[in-house]
Each structure stands twice: as structure tokens, then as C-alpha cells.
Amino acid sequence: MKSIALVGFMGSGKSSVGKKLTDYLNIPFYDTDEVVENQLGMQIKDIFKRHGEDYFREVEEEVLLSMPSDGAVIATGGGIVESPVNRETLKNNFNSIWLQASFPTISKRLEADAKRPLWNNNDQLKHELFRSRQNLYQQSTVKIIKVDELEIDECAQEILCYLNL
Ligand code: S3P
């Protein structure tokens, strides 16, 4: 089976749903943010502060290319789709699924968040970022799951059902 890649905006549930899927499937789980942090020995907010977003994106791209194309679940960072190479990779190499959440849902979930540098912004910029990414998620994925009304487990079940697993 092609690896499952979960794609979507910050707070859409990629890591939680990914872990739930690996429980059901008993296969390895990767989180590209965690792999980047482990490789650089630094938290993402510090990578952004010390090295800037562009450097983070370079490492993120290498990390995605290093992910197993079969037999794993991969949760990706919300901005992974900014790179054209990543959009191609996601679309062609993985079963890439867009966890689509509305802006109000994300705002509610990330109300108290302090670890995401690009969420630490004013409302207008956050909204613009959200809007600008929608088309990129669409280009990178083969299936959309609307997550606003779904629990983590229901979301995982929908994915299993879509993939006939
Ligand atoms: C980012 C999302 C984050 C992380 C970094 C940048 C983004 O991942 O990769 O803070 O650009 O949307 P999550 O989507 O897991 O929060």
C-alpha cells in the first residue's frame, strides 16, 4: 500500500488522526515536523527564529522526500504544500488526503497555541494564509475529508473506508 500522507492547515488534526490510523493498521507513523525537529535538535519556533522560514522549508522538503513511499502513515506540516516539489511528491507518491477544516474550527482549536510561528500573527494575516493555501491542498491530494463535524476516530474510519482497508 502506498503510504498515507495527511495534509491540511495547522490544527486540522493530521497528527491525531495519523496516530489513530497507525493504531488500526499497525504500521509506522511519521510526523514531518518531528523529523525536522529531531534532525536539527531544535523546536520549530526556534528554527524559524534562528534560521528563518526558508531554511525550515528546505529541510522540510528533504524530509518529505526521505519518507517511505509504502506502508506508513505520514502527518505533514501545514505549510508543506508551499513547495511545488512537495505538491508533486504528495500527489504522485502517496495516498494524500486533505483534512479540510474551516477557519473558525481552526481558530477555536489553536486559540491558546504558542508553538506555531505562523499562527502567532494578527487575524487578517492568519486568514490570508488560510485562504492562500486552500488551492495548494487541493493540488496536492486525491481525497478531501471535511473534519469540522468529525471526531478523530470518525475521521480515521472515513480514511480507512476510502482506501478499502
Ligand atoms: C506550519 C505548520 C506547522 C509547522 C510549522 C509551519 C505552516 O505544522 O510545520 O509551524 O506553515 O502551516 P502543523 O500543521 O502540524 O501545525
JSON list of C-alpha atoms and ligand atoms in Angstrom, two decimals:
[
{"chain": "A", "resi": 1, "resn": "MET", "atom": "CA", "xyz": [0.00, 0.00, 0.00]},
{"chain": "A", "resi": 2, "resn": "LYS", "atom": "CA", "xyz": [1.22, 3.49, -0.86]},
{"chain": "A", "resi": 3, "resn": "SER", "atom": "CA", "xyz": [1.89, 5.41, 2.37]},
{"chain": "A", "resi": 4, "resn": "ILE", "atom": "CA", "xyz": [-0.93, 7.64, 3.56]},
{"chain": "A", "resi": 5, "resn": "ALA", "atom": "CA", "xyz": [0.03, 11.31, 3.81]},
{"chain": "A", "resi": 6, "resn": "LEU", "atom": "CA", "xyz": [-2.22, 13.60, 5.82]},
{"chain": "A", "resi": 7, "resn": "VAL", "atom": "CA", "xyz": [-2.26, 17.17, 4.57]},
{"chain": "A", "resi": 8, "resn": "GLY", "atom": "CA", "xyz": [-4.06, 20.28, 5.78]},
{"chain": "A", "resi": 9, "resn": "PHE", "atom": "CA", "xyz": [-3.85, 23.54, 7.67]},
{"chain": "A", "resi": 10, "resn": "MET", "atom": "CA", "xyz": [-2.41, 23.79, 11.19]},
{"chain": "A", "resi": 11, "resn": "GLY", "atom": "CA", "xyz": [-4.90, 22.38, 13.68]},
{"chain": "A", "resi": 12, "resn": "SER", "atom": "CA", "xyz": [-6.76, 20.20, 11.19]},
{"chain": "A", "resi": 13, "resn": "GLY", "atom": "CA", "xyz": [-5.90, 17.03, 13.17]},
{"chain": "A", "resi": 14, "resn": "LYS", "atom": "CA", "xyz": [-3.18, 15.47, 10.97]},
{"chain": "A", "resi": 15, "resn": "SER", "atom": "CA", "xyz": [-1.09, 14.11, 13.87]},
{"chain": "A", "resi": 16, "resn": "SER", "atom": "CA", "xyz": [-4.01, 12.85, 15.98]},
{"chain": "A", "resi": 17, "resn": "VAL", "atom": "CA", "xyz": [-5.74, 11.20, 13.01]},
{"chain": "A", "resi": 18, "resn": "GLY", "atom": "CA", "xyz": [-2.40, 9.80, 11.81]},
{"chain": "A", "resi": 19, "resn": "LYS", "atom": "CA", "xyz": [-1.71, 8.15, 15.17]},
{"chain": "A", "resi": 20, "resn": "LYS", "atom": "CA", "xyz": [-5.21, 6.70, 15.25]},
{"chain": "A", "resi": 21, "resn": "LEU", "atom": "CA", "xyz": [-4.73, 5.27, 11.74]},
{"chain": "A", "resi": 22, "resn": "THR", "atom": "CA", "xyz": [-1.44, 3.62, 12.69]},
{"chain": "A", "resi": 23, "resn": "ASP", "atom": "CA", "xyz": [-3.19, 2.04, 15.71]},
{"chain": "A", "resi": 24, "resn": "TYR", "atom": "CA", "xyz": [-5.68, 0.45, 13.34]},
{"chain": "A", "resi": 25, "resn": "LEU", "atom": "CA", "xyz": [-3.18, -0.51, 10.67]},
{"chain": "A", "resi": 26, "resn": "ASN", "atom": "CA", "xyz": [-0.22, -1.39, 12.88]},
{"chain": "A", "resi": 27, "resn": "ILE", "atom": "CA", "xyz": [2.25, 0.37, 10.60]},
{"chain": "A", "resi": 28, "resn": "PRO", "atom": "CA", "xyz": [4.86, 3.06, 11.33]},
{"chain": "A", "resi": 29, "resn": "PHE", "atom": "CA", "xyz": [3.90, 6.69, 11.90]},
{"chain": "A", "resi": 30, "resn": "TYR", "atom": "CA", "xyz": [5.99, 9.69, 10.88]},
{"chain": "A", "resi": 31, "resn": "ASP", "atom": "CA", "xyz": [5.37, 13.36, 11.56]},
{"chain": "A", "resi": 32, "resn": "THR", "atom": "CA", "xyz": [7.47, 15.56, 9.26]},
{"chain": "A", "resi": 33, "resn": "ASP", "atom": "CA", "xyz": [7.58, 18.34, 11.91]},
{"chain": "A", "resi": 34, "resn": "GLU", "atom": "CA", "xyz": [9.01, 15.92, 14.46]},
{"chain": "A", "resi": 35, "resn": "VAL", "atom": "CA", "xyz": [11.56, 14.57, 11.98]},
{"chain": "A", "resi": 36, "resn": "VAL", "atom": "CA", "xyz": [12.73, 18.13, 11.19]},
{"chain": "A", "resi": 37, "resn": "GLU", "atom": "CA", "xyz": [12.95, 18.96, 14.90]},
{"chain": "A", "resi": 38, "resn": "ASN", "atom": "CA", "xyz": [14.92, 15.79, 15.63]},
{"chain": "A", "resi": 39, "resn": "GLN", "atom": "CA", "xyz": [17.28, 16.35, 12.71]},
{"chain": "A", "resi": 40, "resn": "LEU", "atom": "CA", "xyz": [18.09, 19.91, 13.79]},
{"chain": "A", "resi": 41, "resn": "GLY", "atom": "CA", "xyz": [17.82, 19.30, 17.52]},
{"chain": "A", "resi": 42, "resn": "MET", "atom": "CA", "xyz": [15.58, 22.33, 17.89]},
{"chain": "A", "resi": 43, "resn": "GLN", "atom": "CA", "xyz": [11.90, 23.16, 18.21]},
{"chain": "A", "resi": 44, "resn": "ILE", "atom": "CA", "xyz": [10.18, 24.62, 15.15]},
{"chain": "A", "resi": 45, "resn": "LYS", "atom": "CA", "xyz": [9.63, 28.02, 16.73]},
{"chain": "A", "resi": 46, "resn": "ASP", "atom": "CA", "xyz": [13.39, 28.24, 17.38]},
{"chain": "A", "resi": 47, "resn": "ILE", "atom": "CA", "xyz": [14.25, 27.07, 13.85]},
{"chain": "A", "resi": 48, "resn": "PHE", "atom": "CA", "xyz": [12.07, 29.90, 12.49]},
{"chain": "A", "resi": 49, "resn": "LYS", "atom": "CA", "xyz": [13.64, 32.41, 14.89]},
{"chain": "A", "resi": 50, "resn": "ARG", "atom": "CA", "xyz": [17.28, 31.45, 14.32]},
{"chain": "A", "resi": 51, "resn": "HIS", "atom": "CA", "xyz": [17.33, 30.29, 10.70]},
{"chain": "A", "resi": 52, "resn": "GLY", "atom": "CA", "xyz": [14.13, 31.68, 9.14]},
{"chain": "A", "resi": 53, "resn": "GLU", "atom": "CA", "xyz": [11.20, 30.07, 7.35]},
{"chain": "A", "resi": 54, "resn": "ASP", "atom": "CA", "xyz": [13.07, 29.43, 4.07]},
{"chain": "A", "resi": 55, "resn": "TYR", "atom": "CA", "xyz": [15.61, 27.21, 5.82]},
{"chain": "A", "resi": 56, "resn": "PHE", "atom": "CA", "xyz": [12.80, 25.32, 7.57]},
{"chain": "A", "resi": 57, "resn": "ARG", "atom": "CA", "xyz": [11.12, 24.76, 4.18]},
{"chain": "A", "resi": 58, "resn": "GLU", "atom": "CA", "xyz": [14.37, 23.38, 2.68]},
{"chain": "A", "resi": 59, "resn": "VAL", "atom": "CA", "xyz": [14.75, 20.84, 5.46]},
{"chain": "A", "resi": 60, "resn": "GLU", "atom": "CA", "xyz": [11.03, 20.02, 5.34]},
{"chain": "A", "resi": 61, "resn": "GLU", "atom": "CA", "xyz": [11.32, 19.26, 1.61]},
{"chain": "A", "resi": 62, "resn": "GLU", "atom": "CA", "xyz": [14.27, 16.90, 2.16]},
{"chain": "A", "resi": 63, "resn": "VAL", "atom": "CA", "xyz": [12.36, 15.20, 4.96]},
{"chain": "A", "resi": 64, "resn": "LEU", "atom": "CA", "xyz": [9.28, 14.60, 2.80]},
{"chain": "A", "resi": 65, "resn": "LEU", "atom": "CA", "xyz": [11.45, 13.10, 0.05]},
{"chain": "A", "resi": 66, "resn": "SER", "atom": "CA", "xyz": [13.00, 10.75, 2.61]},
{"chain": "A", "resi": 67, "resn": "MET", "atom": "CA", "xyz": [9.65, 9.36, 3.79]},
{"chain": "A", "resi": 68, "resn": "PRO", "atom": "CA", "xyz": [8.79, 5.74, 2.91]},
{"chain": "A", "resi": 69, "resn": "SER", "atom": "CA", "xyz": [6.52, 5.63, -0.11]},
{"chain": "A", "resi": 70, "resn": "ASP", "atom": "CA", "xyz": [4.91, 2.40, 1.10]},
{"chain": "A", "resi": 71, "resn": "GLY", "atom": "CA", "xyz": [3.47, 1.05, 4.32]},
{"chain": "A", "resi": 72, "resn": "ALA", "atom": "CA", "xyz": [3.44, 4.10, 6.58]},
{"chain": "A", "resi": 73, "resn": "VAL", "atom": "CA", "xyz": [1.28, 6.99, 7.77]},
{"chain": "A", "resi": 74, "resn": "ILE", "atom": "CA", "xyz": [2.82, 10.44, 7.45]},
{"chain": "A", "resi": 75, "resn": "ALA", "atom": "CA", "xyz": [1.45, 13.57, 9.10]},
{"chain": "A", "resi": 76, "resn": "THR", "atom": "CA", "xyz": [2.81, 16.65, 7.31]},
{"chain": "A", "resi": 77, "resn": "GLY", "atom": "CA", "xyz": [3.28, 20.26, 8.40]},
{"chain": "A", "resi": 78, "resn": "GLY", "atom": "CA", "xyz": [0.55, 22.67, 7.32]},
{"chain": "A", "resi": 79, "resn": "GLY", "atom": "CA", "xyz": [2.87, 24.62, 5.02]},
{"chain": "A", "resi": 80, "resn": "ILE", "atom": "CA", "xyz": [4.42, 21.65, 3.26]},
{"chain": "A", "resi": 81, "resn": "VAL", "atom": "CA", "xyz": [2.31, 22.44, 0.19]},
{"chain": "A", "resi": 82, "resn": "GLU", "atom": "CA", "xyz": [4.09, 25.79, -0.31]},
{"chain": "A", "resi": 83, "resn": "SER", "atom": "CA", "xyz": [6.75, 23.87, -2.27]},
{"chain": "A", "resi": 84, "resn": "PRO", "atom": "CA", "xyz": [5.87, 22.79, -5.84]},
{"chain": "A", "resi": 85, "resn": "VAL", "atom": "CA", "xyz": [8.19, 19.77, -5.43]},
{"chain": "A", "resi": 86, "resn": "ASN", "atom": "CA", "xyz": [6.26, 18.72, -2.34]},
{"chain": "A", "resi": 87, "resn": "ARG", "atom": "CA", "xyz": [2.91, 19.16, -4.09]},
{"chain": "A", "resi": 88, "resn": "GLU", "atom": "CA", "xyz": [4.09, 16.82, -6.86]},
{"chain": "A", "resi": 89, "resn": "THR", "atom": "CA", "xyz": [5.54, 14.34, -4.38]},
{"chain": "A", "resi": 90, "resn": "LEU", "atom": "CA", "xyz": [2.36, 14.28, -2.32]},
{"chain": "A", "resi": 91, "resn": "LYS", "atom": "CA", "xyz": [0.09, 13.89, -5.29]},
{"chain": "A", "resi": 92, "resn": "ASN", "atom": "CA", "xyz": [2.14, 11.21, -7.07]},
{"chain": "A", "resi": 93, "resn": "ASN", "atom": "CA", "xyz": [3.98, 9.20, -4.42]},
{"chain": "A", "resi": 94, "resn": "PHE", "atom": "CA", "xyz": [1.42, 8.89, -1.61]},
{"chain": "A", "resi": 95, "resn": "ASN", "atom": "CA", "xyz": [-2.25, 8.38, -0.85]},
{"chain": "A", "resi": 96, "resn": "SER", "atom": "CA", "xyz": [-2.51, 12.03, 0.13]},
{"chain": "A", "resi": 97, "resn": "ILE", "atom": "CA", "xyz": [-5.60, 13.10, 1.99]},
{"chain": "A", "resi": 98, "resn": "TRP", "atom": "CA", "xyz": [-6.66, 16.64, 2.78]},
{"chain": "A", "resi": 99, "resn": "LEU", "atom": "CA", "xyz": [-8.14, 17.07, 6.24]},
{"chain": "A", "resi": 100, "resn": "GLN", "atom": "CA", "xyz": [-10.22, 20.13, 5.42]},
{"chain": "A", "resi": 101, "resn": "ALA", "atom": "CA", "xyz": [-11.20, 22.27, 8.40]},
{"chain": "A", "resi": 102, "resn": "SER", "atom": "CA", "xyz": [-12.94, 25.64, 8.30]},
{"chain": "A", "resi": 103, "resn": "PHE", "atom": "CA", "xyz": [-11.21, 28.78, 9.58]},
{"chain": "A", "resi": 104, "resn": "PRO", "atom": "CA", "xyz": [-13.50, 29.09, 12.65]},
{"chain": "A", "resi": 105, "resn": "THR", "atom": "CA", "xyz": [-12.76, 25.47, 13.63]},
{"chain": "A", "resi": 106, "resn": "ILE", "atom": "CA", "xyz": [-9.02, 26.06, 13.34]},
{"chain": "A", "resi": 107, "resn": "SER", "atom": "CA", "xyz": [-9.18, 29.35, 15.25]},
{"chain": "A", "resi": 108, "resn": "LYS", "atom": "CA", "xyz": [-11.02, 27.64, 18.08]},
{"chain": "A", "resi": 109, "resn": "ARG", "atom": "CA", "xyz": [-8.61, 24.69, 18.23]},
{"chain": "A", "resi": 110, "resn": "LEU", "atom": "CA", "xyz": [-5.50, 26.88, 18.14]},
{"chain": "A", "resi": 111, "resn": "GLU", "atom": "CA", "xyz": [-6.81, 29.59, 20.49]},
{"chain": "A", "resi": 112, "resn": "ALA", "atom": "CA", "xyz": [-4.10, 29.03, 23.10]},
{"chain": "A", "resi": 113, "resn": "ASP", "atom": "CA", "xyz": [-1.34, 27.88, 20.76]},
{"chain": "A", "resi": 114, "resn": "ALA", "atom": "CA", "xyz": [2.10, 29.34, 21.32]},
{"chain": "A", "resi": 115, "resn": "LYS", "atom": "CA", "xyz": [4.35, 26.98, 19.40]},
{"chain": "A", "resi": 116, "resn": "ARG", "atom": "CA", "xyz": [3.36, 27.71, 15.79]},
{"chain": "A", "resi": 117, "resn": "PRO", "atom": "CA", "xyz": [5.23, 30.78, 14.50]},
{"chain": "A", "resi": 118, "resn": "LEU", "atom": "CA", "xyz": [2.88, 31.40, 11.56]},
{"chain": "A", "resi": 119, "resn": "TRP", "atom": "CA", "xyz": [-0.19, 31.30, 13.80]},
{"chain": "A", "resi": 120, "resn": "ASN", "atom": "CA", "xyz": [1.37, 33.90, 16.07]},
{"chain": "A", "resi": 121, "resn": "ASN", "atom": "CA", "xyz": [0.07, 36.70, 13.84]},
{"chain": "A", "resi": 122, "resn": "ASN", "atom": "CA", "xyz": [-2.89, 39.05, 13.52]},
{"chain": "A", "resi": 123, "resn": "ASP", "atom": "CA", "xyz": [-6.26, 37.69, 12.38]},
{"chain": "A", "resi": 124, "resn": "GLN", "atom": "CA", "xyz": [-6.07, 39.17, 8.92]},
{"chain": "A", "resi": 125, "resn": "LEU", "atom": "CA", "xyz": [-2.69, 37.54, 8.15]},
{"chain": "A", "resi": 126, "resn": "LYS", "atom": "CA", "xyz": [-3.84, 34.21, 9.55]},
{"chain": "A", "resi": 127, "resn": "HIS", "atom": "CA", "xyz": [-6.94, 34.36, 7.40]},
{"chain": "A", "resi": 128, "resn": "GLU", "atom": "CA", "xyz": [-4.94, 35.28, 4.29]},
{"chain": "A", "resi": 129, "resn": "LEU", "atom": "CA", "xyz": [-2.57, 32.37, 4.90]},
{"chain": "A", "resi": 130, "resn": "PHE", "atom": "CA", "xyz": [-5.51, 30.03, 5.32]},
{"chain": "A", "resi": 131, "resn": "ARG", "atom": "CA", "xyz": [-7.14, 31.26, 2.10]},
{"chain": "A", "resi": 132, "resn": "SER", "atom": "CA", "xyz": [-3.97, 31.14, 0.05]},
{"chain": "A", "resi": 133, "resn": "ARG", "atom": "CA", "xyz": [-3.34, 27.52, 0.97]},
{"chain": "A", "resi": 134, "resn": "GLN", "atom": "CA", "xyz": [-6.71, 26.03, 0.03]},
{"chain": "A", "resi": 135, "resn": "ASN", "atom": "CA", "xyz": [-5.87, 25.66, -3.63]},
{"chain": "A", "resi": 136, "resn": "LEU", "atom": "CA", "xyz": [-2.45, 24.19, -2.79]},
{"chain": "A", "resi": 137, "resn": "TYR", "atom": "CA", "xyz": [-4.01, 21.50, -0.60]},
{"chain": "A", "resi": 138, "resn": "GLN", "atom": "CA", "xyz": [-6.39, 20.69, -3.42]},
{"chain": "A", "resi": 139, "resn": "GLN", "atom": "CA", "xyz": [-3.49, 20.32, -5.88]},
{"chain": "A", "resi": 140, "resn": "SER", "atom": "CA", "xyz": [-1.56, 18.02, -3.54]},
{"chain": "A", "resi": 141, "resn": "THR", "atom": "CA", "xyz": [-4.22, 15.49, -2.59]},
{"chain": "A", "resi": 142, "resn": "VAL", "atom": "CA", "xyz": [-6.51, 12.84, -4.02]},
{"chain": "A", "resi": 143, "resn": "LYS", "atom": "CA", "xyz": [-9.27, 12.95, -1.41]},
{"chain": "A", "resi": 144, "resn": "ILE", "atom": "CA", "xyz": [-10.88, 15.54, 0.85]},
{"chain": "A", "resi": 145, "resn": "ILE", "atom": "CA", "xyz": [-12.28, 14.74, 4.29]},
{"chain": "A", "resi": 146, "resn": "LYS", "atom": "CA", "xyz": [-14.29, 17.56, 5.87]},
{"chain": "A", "resi": 147, "resn": "VAL", "atom": "CA", "xyz": [-13.31, 17.36, 9.51]},
{"chain": "A", "resi": 148, "resn": "ASP", "atom": "CA", "xyz": [-15.33, 20.11, 11.23]},
{"chain": "A", "resi": 149, "resn": "GLU", "atom": "CA", "xyz": [-18.04, 17.76, 12.46]},
{"chain": "A", "resi": 150, "resn": "LEU", "atom": "CA", "xyz": [-15.89, 14.64, 12.90]},
{"chain": "A", "resi": 151, "resn": "GLU", "atom": "CA", "xyz": [-14.21, 13.11, 15.93]},
{"chain": "A", "resi": 152, "resn": "ILE", "atom": "CA", "xyz": [-10.65, 11.82, 15.43]},
{"chain": "A", "resi": 153, "resn": "ASP", "atom": "CA", "xyz": [-11.84, 8.23, 15.22]},
{"chain": "A", "resi": 154, "resn": "GLU", "atom": "CA", "xyz": [-14.59, 9.02, 12.71]},
{"chain": "A", "resi": 155, "resn": "CYS", "atom": "CA", "xyz": [-12.06, 10.77, 10.55]},
{"chain": "A", "resi": 156, "resn": "ALA", "atom": "CA", "xyz": [-9.70, 7.76, 10.66]},
{"chain": "A", "resi": 157, "resn": "GLN", "atom": "CA", "xyz": [-12.63, 5.45, 9.82]},
{"chain": "A", "resi": 158, "resn": "GLU", "atom": "CA", "xyz": [-13.52, 7.55, 6.76]},
{"chain": "A", "resi": 159, "resn": "ILE", "atom": "CA", "xyz": [-9.96, 7.28, 5.50]},
{"chain": "A", "resi": 160, "resn": "LEU", "atom": "CA", "xyz": [-9.87, 3.51, 6.03]},
{"chain": "A", "resi": 161, "resn": "CYS", "atom": "CA", "xyz": [-13.15, 3.20, 4.20]},
{"chain": "A", "resi": 162, "resn": "TYR", "atom": "CA", "xyz": [-11.96, 5.34, 1.28]},
{"chain": "A", "resi": 163, "resn": "LEU", "atom": "CA", "xyz": [-8.83, 3.19, 0.93]},
{"chain": "A", "resi": 164, "resn": "ASN", "atom": "CA", "xyz": [-10.79, -0.06, 1.30]},
{"chain": "A", "resi": 165, "resn": "LEU", "atom": "CA", "xyz": [-8.73, -1.00, 4.36]},
{"chain": "B", "resi": 1, "resn": "S3P", "atom": "C1", "xyz": [3.38, 25.33, 9.55]},
{"chain": "B", "resi": 1, "resn": "S3P", "atom": "C2", "xyz": [2.70, 24.33, 10.22]},
{"chain": "B", "resi": 1, "resn": "S3P", "atom": "C3", "xyz": [3.28, 23.57, 11.33]},
{"chain": "B", "resi": 1, "resn": "S3P", "atom": "C4", "xyz": [4.81, 23.57, 11.22]},
{"chain": "B", "resi": 1, "resn": "S3P", "atom": "C5", "xyz": [5.32, 24.96, 11.11]},
{"chain": "B", "resi": 1, "resn": "S3P", "atom": "C6", "xyz": [4.80, 25.68, 9.87]},
{"chain": "B", "resi": 1, "resn": "S3P", "atom": "C7", "xyz": [2.71, 26.08, 8.47]},
{"chain": "B", "resi": 1, "resn": "S3P", "atom": "O1", "xyz": [2.80, 22.23, 11.31]},
{"chain": "B", "resi": 1, "resn": "S3P", "atom": "O2", "xyz": [5.23, 22.80, 10.13]},
{"chain": "B", "resi": 1, "resn": "S3P", "atom": "O3", "xyz": [4.96, 25.66, 12.28]},
{"chain": "B", "resi": 1, "resn": "S3P", "atom": "O4", "xyz": [3.39, 26.75, 7.68]},
{"chain": "B", "resi": 1, "resn": "S3P", "atom": "O5", "xyz": [1.45, 25.97, 8.37]},
{"chain": "B", "resi": 1, "resn": "S3P", "atom": "P1", "xyz": [1.30, 21.78, 11.80]},
{"chain": "B", "resi": 1, "resn": "S3P", "atom": "O6", "xyz": [0.42, 21.92, 10.61]},
{"chain": "B", "resi": 1, "resn": "S3P", "atom": "O7", "xyz": [1.49, 20.37, 12.21]},
{"chain": "B", "resi": 1, "resn": "S3P", "atom": "O8", "xyz": [0.93, 22.69, 12.90]}
]
